[in-house]
Structures are given as structure tokens and as C-alpha cells.
Tab-separated table of C-alpha atoms in Angstrom:
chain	number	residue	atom	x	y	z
A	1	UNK	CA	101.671	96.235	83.019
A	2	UNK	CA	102.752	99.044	80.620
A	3	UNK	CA	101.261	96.615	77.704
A	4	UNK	CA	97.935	96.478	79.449
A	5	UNK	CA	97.810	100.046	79.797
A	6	UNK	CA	98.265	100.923	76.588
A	7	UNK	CA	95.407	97.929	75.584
A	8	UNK	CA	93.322	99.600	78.107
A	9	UNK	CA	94.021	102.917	76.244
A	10	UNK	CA	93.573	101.919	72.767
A	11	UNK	CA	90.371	99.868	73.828
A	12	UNK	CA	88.733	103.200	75.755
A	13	UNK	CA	89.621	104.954	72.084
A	14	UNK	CA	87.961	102.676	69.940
A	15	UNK	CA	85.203	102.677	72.463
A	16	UNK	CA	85.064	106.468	72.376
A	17	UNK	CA	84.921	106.887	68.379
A	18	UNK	CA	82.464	104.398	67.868
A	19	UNK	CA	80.205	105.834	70.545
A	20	UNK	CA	80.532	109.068	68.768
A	21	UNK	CA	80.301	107.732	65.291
A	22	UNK	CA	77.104	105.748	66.244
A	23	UNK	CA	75.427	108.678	68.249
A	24	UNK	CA	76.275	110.976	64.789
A	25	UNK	CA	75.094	108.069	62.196
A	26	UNK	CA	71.330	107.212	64.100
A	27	UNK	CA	69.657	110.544	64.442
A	28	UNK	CA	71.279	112.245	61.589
A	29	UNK	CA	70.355	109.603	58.961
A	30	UNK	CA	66.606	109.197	60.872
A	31	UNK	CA	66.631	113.205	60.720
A	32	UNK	CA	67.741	112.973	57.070
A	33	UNK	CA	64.978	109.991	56.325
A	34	UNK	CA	61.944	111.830	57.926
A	35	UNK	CA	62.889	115.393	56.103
A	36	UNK	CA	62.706	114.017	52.494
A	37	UNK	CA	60.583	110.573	53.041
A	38	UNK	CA	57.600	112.260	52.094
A	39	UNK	CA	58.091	113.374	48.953
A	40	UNK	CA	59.066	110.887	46.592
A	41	UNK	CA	61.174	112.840	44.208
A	42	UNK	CA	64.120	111.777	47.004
A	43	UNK	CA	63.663	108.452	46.593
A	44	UNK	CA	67.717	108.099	45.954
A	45	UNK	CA	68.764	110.808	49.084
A	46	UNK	CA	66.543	108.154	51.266
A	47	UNK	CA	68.653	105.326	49.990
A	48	UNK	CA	71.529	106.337	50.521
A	49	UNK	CA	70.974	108.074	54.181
A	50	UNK	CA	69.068	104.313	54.541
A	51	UNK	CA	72.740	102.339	53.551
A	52	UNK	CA	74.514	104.846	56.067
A	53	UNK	CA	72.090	103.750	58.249
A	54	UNK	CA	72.006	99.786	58.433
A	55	UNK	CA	75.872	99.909	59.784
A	56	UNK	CA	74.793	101.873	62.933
A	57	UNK	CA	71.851	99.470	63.375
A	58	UNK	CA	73.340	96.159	63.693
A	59	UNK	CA	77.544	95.770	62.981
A	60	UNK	CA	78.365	99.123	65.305
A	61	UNK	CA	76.906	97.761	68.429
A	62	UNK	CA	78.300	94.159	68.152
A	63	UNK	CA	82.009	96.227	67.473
A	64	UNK	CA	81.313	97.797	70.841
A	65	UNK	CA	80.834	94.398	72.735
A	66	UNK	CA	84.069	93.505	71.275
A	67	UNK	CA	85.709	96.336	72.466
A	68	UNK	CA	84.329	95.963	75.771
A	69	UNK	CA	85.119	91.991	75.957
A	70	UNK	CA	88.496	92.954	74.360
A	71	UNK	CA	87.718	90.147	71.185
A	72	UNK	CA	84.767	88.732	69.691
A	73	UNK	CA	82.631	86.713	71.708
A	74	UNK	CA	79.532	86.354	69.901
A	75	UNK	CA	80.116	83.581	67.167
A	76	UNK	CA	81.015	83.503	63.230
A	77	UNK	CA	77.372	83.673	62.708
A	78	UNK	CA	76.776	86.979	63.714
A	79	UNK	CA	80.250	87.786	62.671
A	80	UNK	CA	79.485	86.858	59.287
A	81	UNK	CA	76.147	88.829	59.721
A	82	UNK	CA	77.943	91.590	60.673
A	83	UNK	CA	80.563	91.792	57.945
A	84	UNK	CA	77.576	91.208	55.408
A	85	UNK	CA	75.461	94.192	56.861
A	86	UNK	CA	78.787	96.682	57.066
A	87	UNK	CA	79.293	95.579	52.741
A	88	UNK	CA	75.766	96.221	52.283
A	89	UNK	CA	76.353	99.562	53.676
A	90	UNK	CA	79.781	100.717	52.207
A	91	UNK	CA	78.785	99.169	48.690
A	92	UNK	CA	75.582	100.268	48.869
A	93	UNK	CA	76.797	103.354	49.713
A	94	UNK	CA	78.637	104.137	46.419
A	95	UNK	CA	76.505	102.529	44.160
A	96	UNK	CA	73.649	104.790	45.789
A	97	UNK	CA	76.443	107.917	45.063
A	98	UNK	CA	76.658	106.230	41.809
A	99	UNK	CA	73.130	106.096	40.754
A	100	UNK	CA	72.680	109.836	41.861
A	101	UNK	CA	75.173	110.957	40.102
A	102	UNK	CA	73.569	109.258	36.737
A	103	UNK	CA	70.451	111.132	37.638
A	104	UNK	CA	71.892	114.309	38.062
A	105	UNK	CA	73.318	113.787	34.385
A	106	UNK	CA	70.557	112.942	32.801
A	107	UNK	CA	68.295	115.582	34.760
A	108	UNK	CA	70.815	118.197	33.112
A	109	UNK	CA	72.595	117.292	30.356
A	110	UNK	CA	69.699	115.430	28.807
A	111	UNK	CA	66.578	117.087	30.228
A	112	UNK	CA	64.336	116.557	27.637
A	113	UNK	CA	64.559	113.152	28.065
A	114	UNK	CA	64.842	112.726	31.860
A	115	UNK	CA	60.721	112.554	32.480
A	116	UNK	CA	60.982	109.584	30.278
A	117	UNK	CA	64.445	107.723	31.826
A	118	UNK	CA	62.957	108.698	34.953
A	119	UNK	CA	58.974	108.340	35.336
A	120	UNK	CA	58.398	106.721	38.846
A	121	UNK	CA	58.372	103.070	37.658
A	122	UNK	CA	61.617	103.080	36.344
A	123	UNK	CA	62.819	105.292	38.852
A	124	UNK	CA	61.827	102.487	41.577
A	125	UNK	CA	63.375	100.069	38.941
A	126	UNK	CA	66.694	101.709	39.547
A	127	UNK	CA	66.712	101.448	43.179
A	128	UNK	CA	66.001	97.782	43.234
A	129	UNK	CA	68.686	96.895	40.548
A	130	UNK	CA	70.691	99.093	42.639
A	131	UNK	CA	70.237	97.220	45.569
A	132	UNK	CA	70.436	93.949	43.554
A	133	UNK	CA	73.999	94.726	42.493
A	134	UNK	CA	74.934	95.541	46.314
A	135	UNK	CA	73.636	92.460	47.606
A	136	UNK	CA	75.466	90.287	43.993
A	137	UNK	CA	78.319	92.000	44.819
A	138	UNK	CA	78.391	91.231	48.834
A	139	UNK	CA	77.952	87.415	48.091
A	140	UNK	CA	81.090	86.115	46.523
A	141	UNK	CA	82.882	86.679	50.033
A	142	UNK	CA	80.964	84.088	51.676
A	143	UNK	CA	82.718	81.217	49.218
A	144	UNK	CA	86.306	83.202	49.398
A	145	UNK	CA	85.989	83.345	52.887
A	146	UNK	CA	86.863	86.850	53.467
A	147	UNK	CA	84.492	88.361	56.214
A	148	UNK	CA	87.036	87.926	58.917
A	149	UNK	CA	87.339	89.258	62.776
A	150	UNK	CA	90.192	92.274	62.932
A	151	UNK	CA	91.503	92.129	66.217
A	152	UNK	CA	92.911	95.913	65.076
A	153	UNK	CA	89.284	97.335	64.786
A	154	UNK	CA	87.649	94.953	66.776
A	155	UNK	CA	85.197	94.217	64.198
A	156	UNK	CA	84.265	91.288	61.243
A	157	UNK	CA	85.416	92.872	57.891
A	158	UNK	CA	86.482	92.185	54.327
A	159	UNK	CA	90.215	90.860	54.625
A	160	UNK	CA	92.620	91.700	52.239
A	161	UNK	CA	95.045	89.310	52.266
A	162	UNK	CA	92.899	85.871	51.696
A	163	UNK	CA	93.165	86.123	47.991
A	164	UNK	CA	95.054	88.586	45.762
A	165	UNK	CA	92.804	88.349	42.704
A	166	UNK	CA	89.680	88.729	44.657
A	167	UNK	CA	91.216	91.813	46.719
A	168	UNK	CA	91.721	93.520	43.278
A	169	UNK	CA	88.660	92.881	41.591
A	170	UNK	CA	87.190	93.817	44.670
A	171	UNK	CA	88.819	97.411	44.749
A	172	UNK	CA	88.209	97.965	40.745
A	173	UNK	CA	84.464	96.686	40.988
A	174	UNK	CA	83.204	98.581	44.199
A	175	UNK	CA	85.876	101.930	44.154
A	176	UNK	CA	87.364	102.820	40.972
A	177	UNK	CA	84.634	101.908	38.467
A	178	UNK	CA	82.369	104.003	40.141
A	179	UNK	CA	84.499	106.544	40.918
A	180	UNK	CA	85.207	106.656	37.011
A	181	UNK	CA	81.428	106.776	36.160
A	182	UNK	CA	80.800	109.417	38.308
A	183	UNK	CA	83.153	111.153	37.632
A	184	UNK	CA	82.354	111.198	34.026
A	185	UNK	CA	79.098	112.191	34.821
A	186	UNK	CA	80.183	115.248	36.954
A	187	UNK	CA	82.539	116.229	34.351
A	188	UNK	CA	79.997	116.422	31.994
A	189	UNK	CA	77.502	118.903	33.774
A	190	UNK	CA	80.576	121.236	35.002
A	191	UNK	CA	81.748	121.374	31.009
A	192	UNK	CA	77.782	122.055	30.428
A	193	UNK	CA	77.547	124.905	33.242
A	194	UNK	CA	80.942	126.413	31.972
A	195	UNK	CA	79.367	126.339	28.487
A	196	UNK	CA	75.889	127.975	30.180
A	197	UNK	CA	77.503	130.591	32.192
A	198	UNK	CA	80.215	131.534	29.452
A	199	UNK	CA	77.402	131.223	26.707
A	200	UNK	CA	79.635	129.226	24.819
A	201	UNK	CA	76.387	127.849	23.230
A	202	UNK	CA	74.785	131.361	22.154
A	203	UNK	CA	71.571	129.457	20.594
A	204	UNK	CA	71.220	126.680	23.050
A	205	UNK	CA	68.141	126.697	24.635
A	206	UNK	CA	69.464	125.393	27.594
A	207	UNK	CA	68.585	126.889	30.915
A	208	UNK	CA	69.770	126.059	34.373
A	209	UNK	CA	68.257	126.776	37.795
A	210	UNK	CA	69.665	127.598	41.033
A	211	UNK	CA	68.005	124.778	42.394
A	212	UNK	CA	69.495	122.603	39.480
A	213	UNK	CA	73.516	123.435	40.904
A	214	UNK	CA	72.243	123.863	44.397
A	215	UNK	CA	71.679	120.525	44.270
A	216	UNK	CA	74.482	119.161	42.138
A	217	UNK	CA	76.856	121.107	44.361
A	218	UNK	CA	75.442	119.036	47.256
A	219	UNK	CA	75.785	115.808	45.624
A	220	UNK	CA	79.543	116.718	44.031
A	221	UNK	CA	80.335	117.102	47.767
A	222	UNK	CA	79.203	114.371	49.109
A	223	UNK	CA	81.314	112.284	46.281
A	224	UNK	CA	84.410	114.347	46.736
A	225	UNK	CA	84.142	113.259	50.700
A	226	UNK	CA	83.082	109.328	50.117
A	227	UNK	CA	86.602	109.221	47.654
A	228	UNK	CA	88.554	110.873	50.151
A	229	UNK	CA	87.762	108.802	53.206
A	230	UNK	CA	87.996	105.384	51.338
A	231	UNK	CA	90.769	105.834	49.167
A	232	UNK	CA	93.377	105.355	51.611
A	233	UNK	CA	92.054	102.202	52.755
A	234	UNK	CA	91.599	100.762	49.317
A	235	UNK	CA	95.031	101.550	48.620
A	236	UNK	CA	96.185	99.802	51.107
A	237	UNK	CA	94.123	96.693	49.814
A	238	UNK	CA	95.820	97.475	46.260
A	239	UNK	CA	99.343	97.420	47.829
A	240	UNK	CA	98.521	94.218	50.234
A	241	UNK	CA	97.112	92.064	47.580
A	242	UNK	CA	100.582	92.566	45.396
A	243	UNK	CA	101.814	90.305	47.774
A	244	UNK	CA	100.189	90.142	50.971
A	245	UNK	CA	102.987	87.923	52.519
A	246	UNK	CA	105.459	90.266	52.515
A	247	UNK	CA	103.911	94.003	52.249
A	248	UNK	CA	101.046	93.146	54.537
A	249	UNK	CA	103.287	93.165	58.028
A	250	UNK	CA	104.938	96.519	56.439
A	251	UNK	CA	101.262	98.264	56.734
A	252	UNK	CA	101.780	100.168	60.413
A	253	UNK	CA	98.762	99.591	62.245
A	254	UNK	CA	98.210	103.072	62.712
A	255	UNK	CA	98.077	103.806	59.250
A	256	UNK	CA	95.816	100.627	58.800
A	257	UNK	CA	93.826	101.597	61.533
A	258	UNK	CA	93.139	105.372	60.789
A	259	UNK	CA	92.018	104.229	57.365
A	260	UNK	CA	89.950	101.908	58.293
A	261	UNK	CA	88.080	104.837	60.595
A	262	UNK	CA	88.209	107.432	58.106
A	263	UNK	CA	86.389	104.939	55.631
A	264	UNK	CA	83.659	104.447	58.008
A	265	UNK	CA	83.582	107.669	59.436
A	266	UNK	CA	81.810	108.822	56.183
A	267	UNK	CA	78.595	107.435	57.656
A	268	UNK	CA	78.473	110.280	59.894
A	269	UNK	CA	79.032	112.771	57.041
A	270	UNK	CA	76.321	112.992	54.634
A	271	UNK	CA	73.783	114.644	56.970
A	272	UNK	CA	75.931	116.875	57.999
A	273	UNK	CA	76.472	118.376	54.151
A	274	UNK	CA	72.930	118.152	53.176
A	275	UNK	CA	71.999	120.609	56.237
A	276	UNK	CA	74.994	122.798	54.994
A	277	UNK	CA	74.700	122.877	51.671
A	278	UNK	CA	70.919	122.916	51.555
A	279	UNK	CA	68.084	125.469	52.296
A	280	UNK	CA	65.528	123.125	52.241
A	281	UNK	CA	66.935	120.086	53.887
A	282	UNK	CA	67.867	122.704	56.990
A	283	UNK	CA	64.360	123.748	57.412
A	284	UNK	CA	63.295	120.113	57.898
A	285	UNK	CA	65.762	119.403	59.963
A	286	UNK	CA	64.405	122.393	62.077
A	287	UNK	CA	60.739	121.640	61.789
A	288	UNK	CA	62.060	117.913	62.818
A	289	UNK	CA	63.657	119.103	65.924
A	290	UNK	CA	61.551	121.873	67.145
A	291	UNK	CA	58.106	119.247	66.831
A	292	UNK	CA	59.670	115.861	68.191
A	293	UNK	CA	58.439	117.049	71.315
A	294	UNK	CA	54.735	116.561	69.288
A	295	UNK	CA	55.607	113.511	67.416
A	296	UNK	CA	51.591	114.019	65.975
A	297	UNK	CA	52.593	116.898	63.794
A	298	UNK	CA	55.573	115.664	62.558
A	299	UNK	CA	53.783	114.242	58.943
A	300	UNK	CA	51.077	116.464	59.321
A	301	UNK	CA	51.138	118.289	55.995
A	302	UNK	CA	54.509	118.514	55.345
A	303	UNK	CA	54.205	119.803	51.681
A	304	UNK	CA	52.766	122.935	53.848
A	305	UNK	CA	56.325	122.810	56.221
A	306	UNK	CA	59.703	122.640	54.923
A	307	UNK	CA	58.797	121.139	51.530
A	308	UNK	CA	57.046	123.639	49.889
A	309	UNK	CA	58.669	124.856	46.670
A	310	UNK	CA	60.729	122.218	46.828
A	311	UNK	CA	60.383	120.739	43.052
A	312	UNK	CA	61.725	122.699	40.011
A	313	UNK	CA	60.446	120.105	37.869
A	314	UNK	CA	59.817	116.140	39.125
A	315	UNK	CA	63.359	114.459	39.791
A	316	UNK	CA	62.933	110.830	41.716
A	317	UNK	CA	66.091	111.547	42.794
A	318	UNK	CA	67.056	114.283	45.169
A	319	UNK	CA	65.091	117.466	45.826
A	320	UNK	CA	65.358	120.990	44.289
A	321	UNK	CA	65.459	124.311	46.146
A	322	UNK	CA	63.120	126.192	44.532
A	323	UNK	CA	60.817	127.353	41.241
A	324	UNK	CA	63.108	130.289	40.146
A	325	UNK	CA	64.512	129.533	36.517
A	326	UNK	CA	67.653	131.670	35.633
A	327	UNK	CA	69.731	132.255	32.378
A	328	UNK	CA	72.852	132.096	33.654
């Protein structure tokens, strides 16, 4: 009896943060969506609110079921759906941070040649190789085999122990690369602000607005949080596939399990630090709210709304706060 108790506990928890998590994820990706969708210079923000979407949409309500039927009852199809849409949303996810974080780069370390890298063709090029790389890198599970049912989060997910080699590459590939390139690419517009600020440069021409590390800022942060909450659990893949007979049943399942949350838990999060960190993305977020209740005037001259002044200069990428160019 006490073990069914304690089932009945841990099932009510799960039940509880994924409620939560998926009443977070729907309307403050939608919110995030319909504040920057018309303007096209966020084409990347969109993307990336879009791949913290998808997992709310389809994986996050099958998990519930689970809970609720205490194991999955609804067939390896849809469990191998499932696992596919939840890749497509972590690994989208960073190559999305990745691809921003390139942009922000080249939009300030190399500005005279941004309007070229990053006209609206080649812009839209980006996000479909982008994309294309998510969905190439999603495949190779379905011949290893290792979108699996985890009776310990109750949902169909990558599993680390099926092949050591393919655990690792999978950690380098979709975590640490990135994390290397964008952190490169960070590096290099803090050492150029520094060198702004400081004028380290006395004849550079190079200016920087507050729009320009308004918006870096926001991005930086939304990096800094992705690393955090999934380096723990791809950790725990790097230990695991060193021998996954042996160090796999040393894992606690707490440890396992808390992981596994914070990772997805970061769906919830980006929202939340645009409308923190950013002027404009909080008055659309306002206008959003405060007119639902008239749905008709919701995309009703927008540019006149929240937008306005929202472009320093064109960047596909993620929007600026305003026209004011300062020496710093």
C-alpha cells in the first residue's frame, strides 16, 4: 500500500508540472509569435518561440495520458511520433539559439557586411537549412533505435544507453558544438563592446546602439539559461554512455529525473526573458492581452502599436529597441 502511495504521489507530481509547464509553453510562445510575426526582421525570435512550441502541441499531452494511465498506452507509432516531435524541438531549439547568435555577430562585429549576409533571401535560406539540419540530425535515431518509452518521465525520449558511440556523438553534435560556436560568437561582440566603451579603438568608426546590446543582452540570456538547464542532463548521457552497464543503475532517479525536467522546463522560459529584458516585446505583449477580447484589432496596424521604432537598421533576425545611435 505504502508503494502505491508513493506511485500515486509521484504520478499527481508529474501530472502537476506538466500541467504547469504546458499552460506556461502555449500562450507564452503564441503571445511571443503574434508580438513579432508581423515584422519580418524576427524571422529567427519566431523560430525559435515556434520549436518551443511544437513540444506543447503534440508530445506534452500524450505524456499526460501516460501519467494518467500510469504507462503508455497509445502505441510505438505515436511514441515514435512523439520522441521525433520533442528532438525537433530541443534540437531545433539550439540550432535556432545557434543561428541567432551568428546573426548577432555579424550584425555587430561585421556590420558593413551584414545587409549583404543577410538580405531577406538568404535570411529565409538560413532558416530552412536550419531546419534541415534539425530534421538530418533527428533521423539517425529511427535506425539506432533510440526513441524509447521512460517509465521515469512517463514519456518516449532519446535513450542513452542503446549505443555508446551514438550517445556521444549525439551530445558533441547537438550540445557542445553549438555551445562552442556561440560562444565564440558572444565572446567576440563582448571583446568588441569592451573595446567600444573603453575606446580601445580611438579611430574606429564603430558605433553601437542601445538597441544593438539591448538586444544582444536578451539573446546572451536566453543562451546562458538553455546551457544551464540541459547541461546536467547531457552529462549524465556523457557519464552513461562510458559504460552504460554499470554507471547507468548508479544515476539516482531523482537526479535523472530533475534533469530531465529542468531540460524541458526551458520551453517555458524564453517568453518570459523577452518580456523582461525587452521594451518592445512588453508592449506587445500588453497590446496582445488588453485586445484579445477584440481579436479584429489584434493585426490591425501593428507597425502603428507596439512596433513602432522598432528597427535600428533591418536585422531578419530579432528586433531592435529603438532609432537612438550612441558613442559609447
Amino acid at each position: 500500500s505504502r508503494l502505491a502511495s508513493s506511485d500515486g504521489v509521484r504520478c499527481h507530481s508529474f501530472q502537476q508540472v506538466y500541467y504547469e509547464t504546458q499552460i506556461t509553453v502555449l500562450p507564452g510562445c503564441l503571445v511571443c509569435c503574434l508580438s513579432v510575426c508581423s515584422d519580418r526582421s524576427n524571422i529567427f525570435v519566431v523560430s525559435l518561440s515556434v520549436a518551443d512550441l511544437v513540444v506543447a502541441v503534440y508530445p506534452y499531452p500524450l505524456v499526460l495520458m501516460a501519467i494518467f494511465h500510469s504507462g503508455w498506452t497509445m502505441g510505438d507509432v505515436h511514441c515514435q511520433v512523439s520522441g521525433f516531435i520533442m528532438g525537433l524541438s530541443v534540437i531545433g531549439s539550439i540550432f535556432n539559439i545557434t543561428a541567432i547568435a551568428i546573426n548577432r555577430y555579424c550584425y555587430i562585429c561585421h556590420s558593413l557586411k551584414y545587409d549583404r549576409l543577410y538580405s531577406l533571401k538568404n535570411t529565409c535560406f538560413y532558416l530552412l537549412l536550419t531546419w534541415v539540419l534539425t530534421v538530418i540530425a533527428i533521423v539517425p535515431n529511427f535506425f539506432v533505435g533510440s526513441l524509447q518509452y521512460d517509465p521515469r518521465v512517463f514519456s518516449c525520449t532519446f535513450a542513452q544507453t542503446v549505443s555508446t558511440y551514438y550517445t556521444i556523438t549525439v551530445v558533441v553534435v547537438h550540445f557542445i558544438v553549438p555551445l562552442l560556436i556561440v560562444s565564440f560568437c558572444y565572446l567576440k561582440i563582448w571583446v568588441l563592446v569592451i573595446q567600444v566603451k573603453h575606446r580601445v579603438k580611438p579611430d574606429s568608426k564603430q558605433k553601437l546602439k542601445p538597441s544593438d546590446l539591448r538586444n544582444f543582452l536578451t539573446m546572451f540570456v536566453v543562451f546562458v539559461l538553455f546551457a544551464v538547464c540541459w547541461a546536467p542532463l547531457n552529462f549524465i548521457g556523457l557519464a552513461v554512455a562510458i559504460n552504460p552497464l554499470i554507471i547507468a543503475p548508479k544515476i539516482p532517479e531523482w537526479l535523472f529525473i530533475t534533469s530531465y525536467f529542468m531540460a524541458y522546463f526551458n520551453s517555458c522560459l524564453n517568453a518570459v526573458i523577452y518580456g523582461l529584458l525587452n521594451q518592445n516585446f512588453r508592449k506587445e505583449y500588453k497590446r496582445i492581452l488588453l485586445e484579445l477580447c477584440t481579436p479584429r484589432m489584434l493585426f490591425v496596424d501593428t507597425s502603428k502599436c507596439g512596433t513602432e521604432g522598432i528597427k535600428s537598421k533591418p536585422s531578419p533576425a530579432i528586433t531592435n529597441n529603438n532609432q537612438a545611435e550612441v558613442d559609447l
